[in-house]
Coordinates of C-alpha atoms in Angstrom, one line a residue:
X1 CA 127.1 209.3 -49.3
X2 CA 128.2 212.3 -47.0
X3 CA 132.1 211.3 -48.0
X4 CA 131.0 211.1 -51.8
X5 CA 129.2 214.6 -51.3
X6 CA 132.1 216.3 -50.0
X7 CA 134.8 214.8 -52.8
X8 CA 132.6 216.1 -55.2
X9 CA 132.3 220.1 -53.5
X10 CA 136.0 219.7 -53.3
X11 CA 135.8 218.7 -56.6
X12 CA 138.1 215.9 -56.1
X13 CA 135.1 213.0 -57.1
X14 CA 136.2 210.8 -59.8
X15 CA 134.2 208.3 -61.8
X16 CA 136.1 205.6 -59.9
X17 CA 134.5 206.5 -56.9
X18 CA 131.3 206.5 -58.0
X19 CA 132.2 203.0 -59.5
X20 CA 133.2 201.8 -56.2
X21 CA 129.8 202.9 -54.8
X22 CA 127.8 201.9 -56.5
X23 CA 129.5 198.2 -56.5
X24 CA 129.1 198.2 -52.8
X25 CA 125.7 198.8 -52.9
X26 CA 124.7 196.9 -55.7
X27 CA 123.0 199.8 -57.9
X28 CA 124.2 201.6 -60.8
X29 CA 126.1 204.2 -61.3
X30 CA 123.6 206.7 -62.7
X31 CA 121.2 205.9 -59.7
X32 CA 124.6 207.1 -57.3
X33 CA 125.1 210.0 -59.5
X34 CA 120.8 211.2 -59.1
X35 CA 122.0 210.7 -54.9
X36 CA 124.2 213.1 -55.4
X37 CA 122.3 215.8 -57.3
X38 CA 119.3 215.3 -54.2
X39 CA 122.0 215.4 -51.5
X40 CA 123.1 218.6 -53.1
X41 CA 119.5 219.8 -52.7
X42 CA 118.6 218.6 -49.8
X43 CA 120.6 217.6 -46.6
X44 CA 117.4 214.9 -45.6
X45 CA 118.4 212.8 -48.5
X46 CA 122.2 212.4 -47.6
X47 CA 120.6 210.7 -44.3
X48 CA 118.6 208.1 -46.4
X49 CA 120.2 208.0 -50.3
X50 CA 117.6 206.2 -52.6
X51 CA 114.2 207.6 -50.6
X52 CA 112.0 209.8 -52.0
X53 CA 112.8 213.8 -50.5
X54 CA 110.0 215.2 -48.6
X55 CA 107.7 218.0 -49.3
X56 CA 105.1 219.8 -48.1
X57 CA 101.3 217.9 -48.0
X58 CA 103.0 214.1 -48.7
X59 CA 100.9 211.8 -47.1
X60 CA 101.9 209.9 -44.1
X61 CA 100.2 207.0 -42.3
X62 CA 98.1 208.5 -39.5
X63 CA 96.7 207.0 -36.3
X64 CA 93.3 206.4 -38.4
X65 CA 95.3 204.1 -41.3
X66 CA 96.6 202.1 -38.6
X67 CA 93.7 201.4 -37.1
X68 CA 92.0 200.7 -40.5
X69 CA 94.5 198.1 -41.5
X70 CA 94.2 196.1 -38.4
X71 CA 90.2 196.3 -38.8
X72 CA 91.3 195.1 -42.7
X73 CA 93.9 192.6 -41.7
X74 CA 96.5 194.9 -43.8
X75 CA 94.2 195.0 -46.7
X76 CA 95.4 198.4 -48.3
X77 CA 92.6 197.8 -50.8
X78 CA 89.9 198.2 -48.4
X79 CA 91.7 200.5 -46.6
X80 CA 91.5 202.7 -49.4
X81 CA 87.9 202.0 -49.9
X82 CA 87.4 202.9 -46.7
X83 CA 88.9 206.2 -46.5
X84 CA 86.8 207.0 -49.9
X85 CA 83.8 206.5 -48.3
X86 CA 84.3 208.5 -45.4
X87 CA 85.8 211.4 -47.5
X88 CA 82.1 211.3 -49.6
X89 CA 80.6 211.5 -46.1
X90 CA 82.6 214.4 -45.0
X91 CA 84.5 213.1 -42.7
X92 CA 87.7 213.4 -43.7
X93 CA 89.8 214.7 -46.8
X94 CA 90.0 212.2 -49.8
X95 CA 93.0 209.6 -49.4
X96 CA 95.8 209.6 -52.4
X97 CA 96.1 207.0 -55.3
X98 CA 96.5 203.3 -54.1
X99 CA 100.3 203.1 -55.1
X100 CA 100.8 206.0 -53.2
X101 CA 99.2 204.4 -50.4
X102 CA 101.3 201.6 -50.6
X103 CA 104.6 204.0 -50.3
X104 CA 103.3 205.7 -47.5
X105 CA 102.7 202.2 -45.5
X106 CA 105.9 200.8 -46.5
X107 CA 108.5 203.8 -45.8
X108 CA 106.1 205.0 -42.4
X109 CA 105.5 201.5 -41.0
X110 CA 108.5 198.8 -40.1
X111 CA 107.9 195.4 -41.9
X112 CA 107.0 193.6 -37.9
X113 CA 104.4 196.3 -37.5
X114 CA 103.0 195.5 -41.0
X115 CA 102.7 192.0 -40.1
X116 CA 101.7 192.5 -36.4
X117 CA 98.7 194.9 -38.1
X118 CA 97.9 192.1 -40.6
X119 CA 98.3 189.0 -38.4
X120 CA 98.6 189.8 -34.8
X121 CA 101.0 189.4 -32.8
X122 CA 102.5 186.2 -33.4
X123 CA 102.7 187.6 -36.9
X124 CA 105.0 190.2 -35.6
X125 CA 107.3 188.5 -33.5
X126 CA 108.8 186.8 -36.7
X127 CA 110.2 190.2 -37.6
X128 CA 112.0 190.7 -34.0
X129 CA 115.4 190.2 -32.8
X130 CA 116.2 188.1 -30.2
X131 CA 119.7 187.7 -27.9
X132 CA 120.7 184.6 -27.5
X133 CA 121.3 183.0 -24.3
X134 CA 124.6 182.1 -23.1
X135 CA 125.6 178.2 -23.2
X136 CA 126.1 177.7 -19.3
X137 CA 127.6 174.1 -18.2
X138 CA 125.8 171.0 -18.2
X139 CA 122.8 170.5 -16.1
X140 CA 122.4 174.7 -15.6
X141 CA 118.9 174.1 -17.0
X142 CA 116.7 171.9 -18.5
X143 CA 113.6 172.7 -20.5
X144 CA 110.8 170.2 -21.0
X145 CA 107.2 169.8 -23.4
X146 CA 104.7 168.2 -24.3
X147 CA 104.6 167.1 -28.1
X148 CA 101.7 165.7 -30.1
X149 CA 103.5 163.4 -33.0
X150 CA 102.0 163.9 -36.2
X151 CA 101.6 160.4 -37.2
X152 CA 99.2 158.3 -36.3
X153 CA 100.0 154.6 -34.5
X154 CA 98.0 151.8 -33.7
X155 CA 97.2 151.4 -30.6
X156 CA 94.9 148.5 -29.7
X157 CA 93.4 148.7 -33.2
X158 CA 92.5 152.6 -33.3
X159 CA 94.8 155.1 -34.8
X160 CA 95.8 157.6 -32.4
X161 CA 98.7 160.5 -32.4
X162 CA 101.1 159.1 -29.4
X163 CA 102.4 162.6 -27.0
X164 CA 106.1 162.9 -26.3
X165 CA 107.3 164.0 -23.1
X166 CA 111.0 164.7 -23.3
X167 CA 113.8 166.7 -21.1
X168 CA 116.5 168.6 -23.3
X169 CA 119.6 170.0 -21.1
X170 CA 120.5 173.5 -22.8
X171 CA 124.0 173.5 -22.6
X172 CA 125.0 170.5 -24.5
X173 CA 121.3 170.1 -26.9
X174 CA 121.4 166.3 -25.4
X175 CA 117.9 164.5 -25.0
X176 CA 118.4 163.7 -21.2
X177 CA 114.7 161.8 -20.9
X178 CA 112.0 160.5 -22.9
X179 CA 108.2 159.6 -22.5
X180 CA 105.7 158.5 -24.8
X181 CA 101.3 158.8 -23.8
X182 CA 99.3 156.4 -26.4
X183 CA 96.9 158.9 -25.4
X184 CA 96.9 162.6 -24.0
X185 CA 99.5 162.9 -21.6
X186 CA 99.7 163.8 -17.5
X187 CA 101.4 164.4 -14.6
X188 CA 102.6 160.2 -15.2
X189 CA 104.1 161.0 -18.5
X190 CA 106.4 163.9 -16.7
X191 CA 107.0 161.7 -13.9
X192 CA 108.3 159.2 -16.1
X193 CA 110.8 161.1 -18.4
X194 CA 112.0 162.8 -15.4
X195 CA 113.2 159.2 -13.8
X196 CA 114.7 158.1 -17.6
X197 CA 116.2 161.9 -17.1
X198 CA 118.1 161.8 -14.0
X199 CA 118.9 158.5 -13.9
X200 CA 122.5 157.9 -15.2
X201 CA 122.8 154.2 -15.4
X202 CA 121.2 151.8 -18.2
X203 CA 119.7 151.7 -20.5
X204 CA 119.5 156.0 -20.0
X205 CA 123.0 157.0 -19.2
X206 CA 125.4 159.0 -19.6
X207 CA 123.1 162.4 -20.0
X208 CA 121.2 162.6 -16.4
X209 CA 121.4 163.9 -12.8
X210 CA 119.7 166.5 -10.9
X211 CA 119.9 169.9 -13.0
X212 CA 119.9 173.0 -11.0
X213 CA 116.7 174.8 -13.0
X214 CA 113.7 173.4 -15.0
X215 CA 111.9 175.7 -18.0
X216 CA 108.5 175.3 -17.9
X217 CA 105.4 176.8 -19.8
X218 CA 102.5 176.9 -17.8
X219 CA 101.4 173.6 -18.2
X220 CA 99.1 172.1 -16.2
X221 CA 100.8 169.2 -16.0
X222 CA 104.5 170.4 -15.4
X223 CA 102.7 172.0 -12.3
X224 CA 100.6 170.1 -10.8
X225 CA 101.3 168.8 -7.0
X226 CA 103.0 165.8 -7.5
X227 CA 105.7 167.2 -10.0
X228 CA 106.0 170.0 -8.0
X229 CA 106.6 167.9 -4.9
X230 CA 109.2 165.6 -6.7
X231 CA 110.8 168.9 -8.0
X232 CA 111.5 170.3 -4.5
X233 CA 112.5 167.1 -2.8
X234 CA 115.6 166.9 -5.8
X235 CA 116.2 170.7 -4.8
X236 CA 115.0 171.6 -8.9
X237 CA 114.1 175.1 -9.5
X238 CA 110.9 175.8 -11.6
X239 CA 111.2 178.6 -13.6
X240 CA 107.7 179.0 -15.1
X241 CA 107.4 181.2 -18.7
X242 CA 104.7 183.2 -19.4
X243 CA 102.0 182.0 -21.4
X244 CA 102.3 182.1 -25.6
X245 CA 106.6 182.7 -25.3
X246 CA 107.5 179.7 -27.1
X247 CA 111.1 181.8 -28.0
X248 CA 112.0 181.6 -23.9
X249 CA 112.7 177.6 -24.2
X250 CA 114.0 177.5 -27.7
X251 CA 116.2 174.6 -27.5
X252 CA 113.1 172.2 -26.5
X253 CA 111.0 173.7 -29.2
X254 CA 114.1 173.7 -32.1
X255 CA 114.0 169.7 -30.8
X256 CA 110.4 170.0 -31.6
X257 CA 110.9 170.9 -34.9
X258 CA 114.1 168.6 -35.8
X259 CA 111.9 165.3 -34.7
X260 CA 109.2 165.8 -37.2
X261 CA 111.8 167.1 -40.2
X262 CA 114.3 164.9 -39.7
X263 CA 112.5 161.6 -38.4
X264 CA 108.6 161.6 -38.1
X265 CA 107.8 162.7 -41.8
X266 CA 109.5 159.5 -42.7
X267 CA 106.8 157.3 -41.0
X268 CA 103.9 156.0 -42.2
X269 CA 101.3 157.3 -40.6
X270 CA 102.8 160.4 -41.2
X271 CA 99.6 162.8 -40.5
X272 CA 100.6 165.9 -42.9
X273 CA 101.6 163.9 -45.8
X274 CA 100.8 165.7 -48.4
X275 CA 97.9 163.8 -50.6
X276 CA 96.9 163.3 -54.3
X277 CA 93.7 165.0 -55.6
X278 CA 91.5 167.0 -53.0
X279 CA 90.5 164.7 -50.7
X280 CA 93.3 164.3 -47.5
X281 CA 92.1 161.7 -45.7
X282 CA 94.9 158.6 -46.0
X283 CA 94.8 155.7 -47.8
X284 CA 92.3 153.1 -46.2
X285 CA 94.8 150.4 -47.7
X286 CA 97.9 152.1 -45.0
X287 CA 99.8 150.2 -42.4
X288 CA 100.2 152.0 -39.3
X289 CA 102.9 151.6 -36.7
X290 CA 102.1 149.4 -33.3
X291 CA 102.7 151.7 -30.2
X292 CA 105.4 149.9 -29.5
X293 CA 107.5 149.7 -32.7
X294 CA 106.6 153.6 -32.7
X295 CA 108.0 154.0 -29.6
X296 CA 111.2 151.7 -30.4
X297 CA 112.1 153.6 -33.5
X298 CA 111.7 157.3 -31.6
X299 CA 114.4 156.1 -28.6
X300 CA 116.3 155.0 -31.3
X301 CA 116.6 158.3 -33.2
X302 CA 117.0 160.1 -29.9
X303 CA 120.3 158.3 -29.4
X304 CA 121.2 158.8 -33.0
X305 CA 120.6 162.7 -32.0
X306 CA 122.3 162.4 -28.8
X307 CA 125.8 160.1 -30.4
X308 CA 125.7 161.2 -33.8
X309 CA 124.1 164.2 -35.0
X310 CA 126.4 167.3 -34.9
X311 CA 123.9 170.8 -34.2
X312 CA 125.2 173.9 -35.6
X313 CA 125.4 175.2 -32.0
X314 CA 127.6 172.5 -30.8
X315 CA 130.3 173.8 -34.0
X316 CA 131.6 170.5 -35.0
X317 CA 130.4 168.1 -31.7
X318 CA 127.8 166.2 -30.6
X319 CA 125.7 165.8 -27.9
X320 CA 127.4 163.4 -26.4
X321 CA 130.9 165.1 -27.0
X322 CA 129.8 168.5 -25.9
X323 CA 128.6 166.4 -22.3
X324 CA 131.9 164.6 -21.9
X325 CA 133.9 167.3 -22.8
X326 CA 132.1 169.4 -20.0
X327 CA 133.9 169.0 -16.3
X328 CA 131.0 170.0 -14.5
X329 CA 130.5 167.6 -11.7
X330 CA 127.5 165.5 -11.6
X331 CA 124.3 165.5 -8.4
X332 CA 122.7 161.6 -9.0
X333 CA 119.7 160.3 -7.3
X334 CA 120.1 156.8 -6.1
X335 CA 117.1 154.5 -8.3
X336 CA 115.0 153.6 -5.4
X337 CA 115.1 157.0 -4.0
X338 CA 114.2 158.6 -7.5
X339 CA 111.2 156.3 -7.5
X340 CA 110.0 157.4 -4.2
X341 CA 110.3 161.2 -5.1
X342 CA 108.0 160.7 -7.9
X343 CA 105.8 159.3 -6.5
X344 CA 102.1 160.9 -5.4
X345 CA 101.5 160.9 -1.5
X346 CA 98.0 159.5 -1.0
X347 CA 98.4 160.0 3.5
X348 CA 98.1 157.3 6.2
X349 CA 95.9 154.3 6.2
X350 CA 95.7 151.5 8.5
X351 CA 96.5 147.9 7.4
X352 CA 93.3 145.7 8.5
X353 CA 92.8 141.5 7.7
X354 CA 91.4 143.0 4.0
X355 CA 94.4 144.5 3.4
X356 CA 94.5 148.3 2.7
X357 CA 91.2 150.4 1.2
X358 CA 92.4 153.2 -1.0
X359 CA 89.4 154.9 -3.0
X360 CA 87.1 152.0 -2.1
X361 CA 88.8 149.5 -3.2
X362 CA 91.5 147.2 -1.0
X363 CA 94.8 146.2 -2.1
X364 CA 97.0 143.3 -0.6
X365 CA 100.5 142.8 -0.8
X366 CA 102.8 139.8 0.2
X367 CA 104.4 141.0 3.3
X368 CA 101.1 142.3 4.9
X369 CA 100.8 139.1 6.8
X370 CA 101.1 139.5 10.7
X371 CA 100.4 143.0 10.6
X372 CA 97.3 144.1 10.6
X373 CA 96.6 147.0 12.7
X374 CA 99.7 149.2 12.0
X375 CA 99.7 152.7 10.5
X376 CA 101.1 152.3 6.6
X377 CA 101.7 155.7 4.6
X378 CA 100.8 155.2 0.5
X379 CA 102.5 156.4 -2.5
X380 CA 101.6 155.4 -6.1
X381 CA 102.4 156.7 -9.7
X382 CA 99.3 158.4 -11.1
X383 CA 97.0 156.7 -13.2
X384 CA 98.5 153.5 -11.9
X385 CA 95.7 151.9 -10.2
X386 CA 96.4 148.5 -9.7
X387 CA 99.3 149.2 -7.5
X388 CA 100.3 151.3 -5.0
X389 CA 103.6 151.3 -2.4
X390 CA 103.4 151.1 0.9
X391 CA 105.6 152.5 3.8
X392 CA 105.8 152.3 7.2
X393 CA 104.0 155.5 9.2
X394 CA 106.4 155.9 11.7
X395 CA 109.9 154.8 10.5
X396 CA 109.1 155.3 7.1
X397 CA 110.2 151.9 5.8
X398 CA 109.8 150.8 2.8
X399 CA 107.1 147.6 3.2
X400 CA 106.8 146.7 -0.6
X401 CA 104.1 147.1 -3.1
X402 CA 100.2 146.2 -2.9
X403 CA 98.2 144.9 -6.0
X404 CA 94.4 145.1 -6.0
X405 CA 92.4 142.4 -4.4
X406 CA 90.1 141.7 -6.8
X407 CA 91.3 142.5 -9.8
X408 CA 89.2 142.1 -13.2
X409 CA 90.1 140.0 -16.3
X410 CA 91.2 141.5 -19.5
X411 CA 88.1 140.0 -20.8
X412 CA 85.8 141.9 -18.2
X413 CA 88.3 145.4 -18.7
X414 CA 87.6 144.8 -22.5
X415 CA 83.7 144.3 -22.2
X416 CA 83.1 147.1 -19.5
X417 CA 85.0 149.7 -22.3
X418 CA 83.2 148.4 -24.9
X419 CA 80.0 149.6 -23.4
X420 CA 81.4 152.9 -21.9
X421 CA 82.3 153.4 -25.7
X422 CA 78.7 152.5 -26.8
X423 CA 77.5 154.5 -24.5
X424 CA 79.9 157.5 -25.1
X425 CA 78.6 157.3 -28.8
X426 CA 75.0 156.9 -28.2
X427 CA 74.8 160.1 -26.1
X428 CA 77.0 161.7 -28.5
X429 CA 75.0 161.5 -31.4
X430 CA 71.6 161.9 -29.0
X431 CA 73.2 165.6 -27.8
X432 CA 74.3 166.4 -31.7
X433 CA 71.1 165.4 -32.7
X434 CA 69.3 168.0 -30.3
X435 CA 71.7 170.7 -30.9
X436 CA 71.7 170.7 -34.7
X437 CA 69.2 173.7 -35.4
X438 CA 68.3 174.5 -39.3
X439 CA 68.1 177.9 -40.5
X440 CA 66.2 179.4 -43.5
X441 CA 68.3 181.1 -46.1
X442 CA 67.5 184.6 -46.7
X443 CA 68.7 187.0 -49.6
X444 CA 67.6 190.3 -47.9
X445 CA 67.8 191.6 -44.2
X446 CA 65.6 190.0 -41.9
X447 CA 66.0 188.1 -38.4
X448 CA 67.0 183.8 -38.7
X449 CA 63.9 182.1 -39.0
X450 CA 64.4 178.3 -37.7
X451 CA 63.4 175.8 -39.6
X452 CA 61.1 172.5 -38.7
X453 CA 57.8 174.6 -36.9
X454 CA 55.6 172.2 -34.7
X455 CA 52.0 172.2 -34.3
X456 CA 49.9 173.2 -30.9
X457 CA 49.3 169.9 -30.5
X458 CA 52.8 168.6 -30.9
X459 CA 54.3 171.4 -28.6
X460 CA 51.9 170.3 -26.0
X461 CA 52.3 166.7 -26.1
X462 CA 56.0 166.9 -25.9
X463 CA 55.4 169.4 -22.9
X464 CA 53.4 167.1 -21.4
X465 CA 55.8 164.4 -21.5
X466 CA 58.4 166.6 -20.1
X467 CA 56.3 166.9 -17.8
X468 CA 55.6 163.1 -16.7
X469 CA 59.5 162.7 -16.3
X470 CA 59.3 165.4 -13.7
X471 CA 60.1 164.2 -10.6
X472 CA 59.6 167.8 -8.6
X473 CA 56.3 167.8 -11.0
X474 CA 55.5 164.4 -9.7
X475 CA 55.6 164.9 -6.1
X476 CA 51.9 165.3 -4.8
X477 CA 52.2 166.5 -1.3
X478 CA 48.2 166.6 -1.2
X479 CA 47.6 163.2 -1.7
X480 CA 47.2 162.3 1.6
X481 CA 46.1 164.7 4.0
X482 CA 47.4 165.5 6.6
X483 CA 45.3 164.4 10.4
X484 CA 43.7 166.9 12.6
X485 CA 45.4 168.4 15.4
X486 CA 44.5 166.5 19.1
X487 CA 41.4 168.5 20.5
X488 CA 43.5 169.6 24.2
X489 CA 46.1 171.4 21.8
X490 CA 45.8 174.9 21.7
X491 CA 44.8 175.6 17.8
X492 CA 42.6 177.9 16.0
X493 CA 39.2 177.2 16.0
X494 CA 39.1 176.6 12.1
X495 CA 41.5 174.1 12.8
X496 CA 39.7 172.6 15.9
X497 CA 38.6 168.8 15.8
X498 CA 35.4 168.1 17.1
X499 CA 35.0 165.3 19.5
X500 CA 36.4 164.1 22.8
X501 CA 40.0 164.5 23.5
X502 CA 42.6 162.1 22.0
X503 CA 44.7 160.3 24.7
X504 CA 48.4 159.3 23.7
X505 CA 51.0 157.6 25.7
X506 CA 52.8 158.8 28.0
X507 CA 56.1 160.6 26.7
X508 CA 54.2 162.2 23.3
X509 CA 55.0 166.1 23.7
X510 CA 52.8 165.9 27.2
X511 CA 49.4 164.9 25.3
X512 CA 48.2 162.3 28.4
X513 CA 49.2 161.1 32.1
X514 CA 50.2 157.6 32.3
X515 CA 47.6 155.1 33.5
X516 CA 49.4 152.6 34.9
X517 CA 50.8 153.0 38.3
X518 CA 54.4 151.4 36.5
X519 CA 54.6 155.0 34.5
X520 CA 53.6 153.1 31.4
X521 CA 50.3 153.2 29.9
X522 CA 47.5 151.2 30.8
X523 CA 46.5 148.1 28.6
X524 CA 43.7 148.1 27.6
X525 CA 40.5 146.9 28.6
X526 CA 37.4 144.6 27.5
X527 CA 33.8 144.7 27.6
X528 CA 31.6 141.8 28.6
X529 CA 31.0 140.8 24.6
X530 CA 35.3 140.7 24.5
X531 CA 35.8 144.1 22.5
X532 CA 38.8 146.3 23.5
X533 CA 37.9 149.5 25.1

C-alpha cells in the first residue's frame, strides 16, 4: 500500500497497478482505490489498509469487557446487557450499539484470546503456534499412553472398553510395543508393551531396543516403582511432561487419533457410532467382539501401520523404511534378562518344607526339593498372583518359578466373584438409596425444603435402633461393680471396708506374710465338723 501511495504522489499510478492489487489481495478495485484516499488522510491506515481509521472517543475493549466475557463465556449479548445495567446504576458510562461491540472485540482482541475468554484454556491453545521438533535418529525417544478404545468387546460375557498401552519411537512414527487391559490398565500393562518394545526378535521385531529417553505424562502408572526401576536398570531416561500438555508427545497422541479414524470406527462395538432417532444406546440385537479377536485385529493393523501405511511426515516411506533406512546402531536386551528387569522385587524369604509364604499364602515350585532352609530373593509381574520367580539370595541364580500351593478351581474363582459382585451391587444400591434426598420445587426465593418429614415417633424409634447397634453405647462398665479395696490398704475412709483384714498369698503387691515355713501359703485348715477354715 505504501509503494501504491507513493506512485500515485509521483503521479506515476496507473489503473494496472491498482489491477494488480487488488488481484493479489483478492478485493476489488474500488475498495484499493478508497485505501488510497484514507492512506492519503491518514498515515495509520497505510499500516493496516481495509481497517476502520481511528478517532477520538472510539471504543476499545477495556480490562472490565474482558473480564465480563470470561464471566459470560464470550457472550457479547450479555456482555452488553451487563454494561447497560451498570451504566443505569451509575457506574459507568453507557456501552455503544451491539455491532459496534462486536468490532471493538474482534479488531482489539486476537481470535486465541477470544476463544481462551469463551472456553478456557484449552480453547485457546487451538489458536497457537507450535515449532516442531526435529526428527532425531531412531531410538532418540519414545513416547508412550494409555488409550481407552471406544468400542466395546466382550470380555467373559460383559461389554467392556479394552485400554491400549503402546510405545511409538518418534523418529521413524513406528509402533515399537503393544498392550492390551480387558479392564483399566497398570503398572503390568506398561511392563508388558515395554518387553514386546525392546524385544527385537519374533513375533515383535524389527522396531525395538533400548531407546535413550522415554516421554511420559504424569501417569501414575508410567511412574510407579517398578517401571521406574526397570527404566534405570536399561539406562532409559524419563522425561516427565507436565500435566494437561498433550502437544509435548504429539506423535503418541496423532497415533491416538489415526487408531480410532482409520481402524476402531470400523468395529462393531464401535462406542460413538452415531445412532438413529434420540435414543444412543446400541442395538440390543449387536455382536460384540471377543477380547481376543479384538486384540488379534488391533496387532494386525499395527503392522499394517508399521509395513504399509506411508505418514505425511515420513514423505513417501514407511515405518518400516524410515527404520531400515536409519544407520543408527541398535542397544538389545537379551529375553531372559528383559524379563528379569521388569519384574517387581518383593525382598528375601527363606525357603521352608511349605515352600515359600508370600502375602500369606505359600507357593511351591519344582526345584525346591532338597533345599529348604536357604535364603531365595522373589520377583513377580504385578497382578500376577499365581506365580512368582525365585532367585538365589546370595549368587543371584535364577531357581525357576513357584505356583501357588493351593490354588482354587475356576469353578470356586467364578462362585467367590459372583458373590463379591452381589455384594458390590447390594451395597451399591443400599448407599444410593440413602443418599438420594428429594427437594420441593419452589417458584419464589426461599431456602430447599426436603422432602419425606418423619414423625416424633419415627425419628425416635430409628434413633433408638441406632442406638441398639452401638457397640461403644452397649458397653456397660457398671454392671458389675467393682470389689472393695482390702481393709490394711491405705484408702479413704469413704472407701474403707469394714471388717477384718483380707489375707492374700504371698507375692500379691505385699498384702500377707507366707504361712508356711516352705514360703508358700499355708493350706488350709479343718474344724472338728470337717469345714475349711
Amino acid at each position: 500500500m505504501r509503494r501504491l501511495l507513493a506512485l500515485r504522489q509521483e503521479q506515476k499510478l496507473t489503473t494496472r497497478h491498482v489491477r494488480l492489487m487488488a488481484q493479489s489481495l483478492e478485493v476489488t478495485e474500488r475498495a484499493v482505490w478508497r485505501w488510497l484516499a484514507a492512506a492519503e488522510r491518514d498515515e495509520a491506515a497505510a499500516r493496516a489498509p481495509g481497517e476502520r481509521a481511528a478517532y477520538p472517543g472510539r471504543f476499545t475493549v477495556t480490562d472490565e469487557v474482558r473480564a465480563l466475557l470470561a464471566l459470560w463465556k464470550g457472550n457479547v449479548a450479555a456482555v452488553h446487557r451487563e454494561l447497560t445495567a451498570r451504566a443505569a446504576r451509575g457506574e459507568g458510562q453507557p456501552p455503544p450499539s451491539i455491532p459496534t461491540l462486536h468490532r471493538a472485540i474482534r479488531r482489539d482482541l486476537t481470535p486465541g484470546e477470544r476463544a481462551g475468554l469463551a472456553g478456557g484454556e484449552r480453547a485457546a491453545r487451538k489458536h497457537d503456534v507450535f515449532l516442531a521438533r526435529p526428527r532425531g535418529w531412531r531410538n532418540q525417544v519414545w513416547e508412550t499412553d494409555h488409550m481407552q478404545a471406544p468400542v466395546l468387546a466382550d470380555v467373559e460375557g460383559k461389554a467392556r472398553r479394552p485400554w491400549i498401552t503402546w510405545f511409538t519411537d518418534c523418529a521413524t512414527n513406528a509402533v515399537t510395543g503393544v498392550a492390551v487391559t480387558p479392564a483399566h490398565p497398570s503398572r503390568e500393562s506398561v511392563l508388558a508393551a515395554l518387553r514386546s518394545a525392546v524385544l527385537r526378535e519374533g513375533p515383535y521385531g524389527p522396531f525395538g531396543g533400548v531407546p535413550e529417553k522415554v516421554r511420559v505424562d504424569r501417569g501414575k502408572d508410567f511412574l510407579s516403582r517398578t517401571v521406574t526401576a526397570a527404566f534405570d536398570l536399561l539406562d532409559v531416561t524419563v522425561e516427565d511432561l507436565p500435566a494437561y500438555t498433550p502437544h509435548l508427545k504429539g506423535t503418541v497422541e496423532g497415533l491416538n487419533r489415526a487408531v480410532e479414524s482409520m481402524f476402531l470406527a470400523s468395529l462393531p462395538g464401535y462406542a460413538r457410532q452415531p445412532r438413529p432417532g434420540k435414543r444412543t444406546a446400541r442395538p440390543k440385537d449387536e455382536v460384540l467382539l471377543g477380547f481376543e479377536d479384538f486384540t488379534a485385529r488391533l496387532l494386525e493393523w499395527t503392522r499394517w501401520w508399521n509395513t504399509e501405511h506411508r505418514p505425511a511426515p515420513l514423505r513417501g516411506r514407511t515405518p518400516l523404511e524410515a527404520w531400515q533406512d536409519d544407520p543408527t546402531p541398535l542397544r538389545d536386551v537379551p529375553a531372559a534378562d528383559l524379563w528379569t528387569f521388569t519384574l517387581e522385587d518383593a525382598g528375601t524369604r527363606t525357603l521352608t518344607t511349605r515352600g515359600i509364604r508370600f502375602r500369606k499364602r505359600d507357593y511351591v515350585g519344582p526345584r525346591m526339593t532338597g533345599q529348604a532352609g536357604i535364603q531365595v530373593r522373589i520377583r513377580f509381574m504385578p497382578h500376577h498372583d499365581h506365580r512368582i520367580e525365585v532367585y538365589h539370595a546370595a549368587t543371584g541364580r535364577y531357581l525357576g518359578p513357584a505356583d501357588l500351593a493351593d490354588q482354587a478351581t475356576e469353578e470356586q474363582v467364578g462362585a467367590v466373584r459372583k458373590s463379591r459382585a452381589a455384594r458390590a451391587r447390594r451395597l451399591r444400591k443400599d448407599l444410593e438409596a440413602s443418599q438420594r434426598e428429594r427437594y420441593a420445587a419452589v417458584n419464589q426465593p426461599e431456602p430447599p425444603r426436603r422432602l419425606g418429614a418423619l414423625t416424633t415417633a419415627q425419628a425416635e424409634a430409628e434413633l433408638a435402633q441406632t442406638a441398639d447397634s452401638d457397640l461403644a453405647q452397649l458397653a456397660l462398665p457398671d454392671l458389675i461393680p467393682h470389689a472393695a479395696p482390702p481393709a490394711d490398704w491405705r484408702t479413704p475412709a469413704s472407701l474403707a471396708a469394714p471388717g477384718p483384714p483380707v489375707r492374700y498369698p504371698y507375692g500379691r503387691d505385699g498384702a500377707s506374710a507366707p504361712d508356711g515355713r516352705d514360703g508358700r501359703a499355708a493350706p488350709p485348715t479343718t474344724d472338728e465338723d470337717g469345714d475349711a477354715s
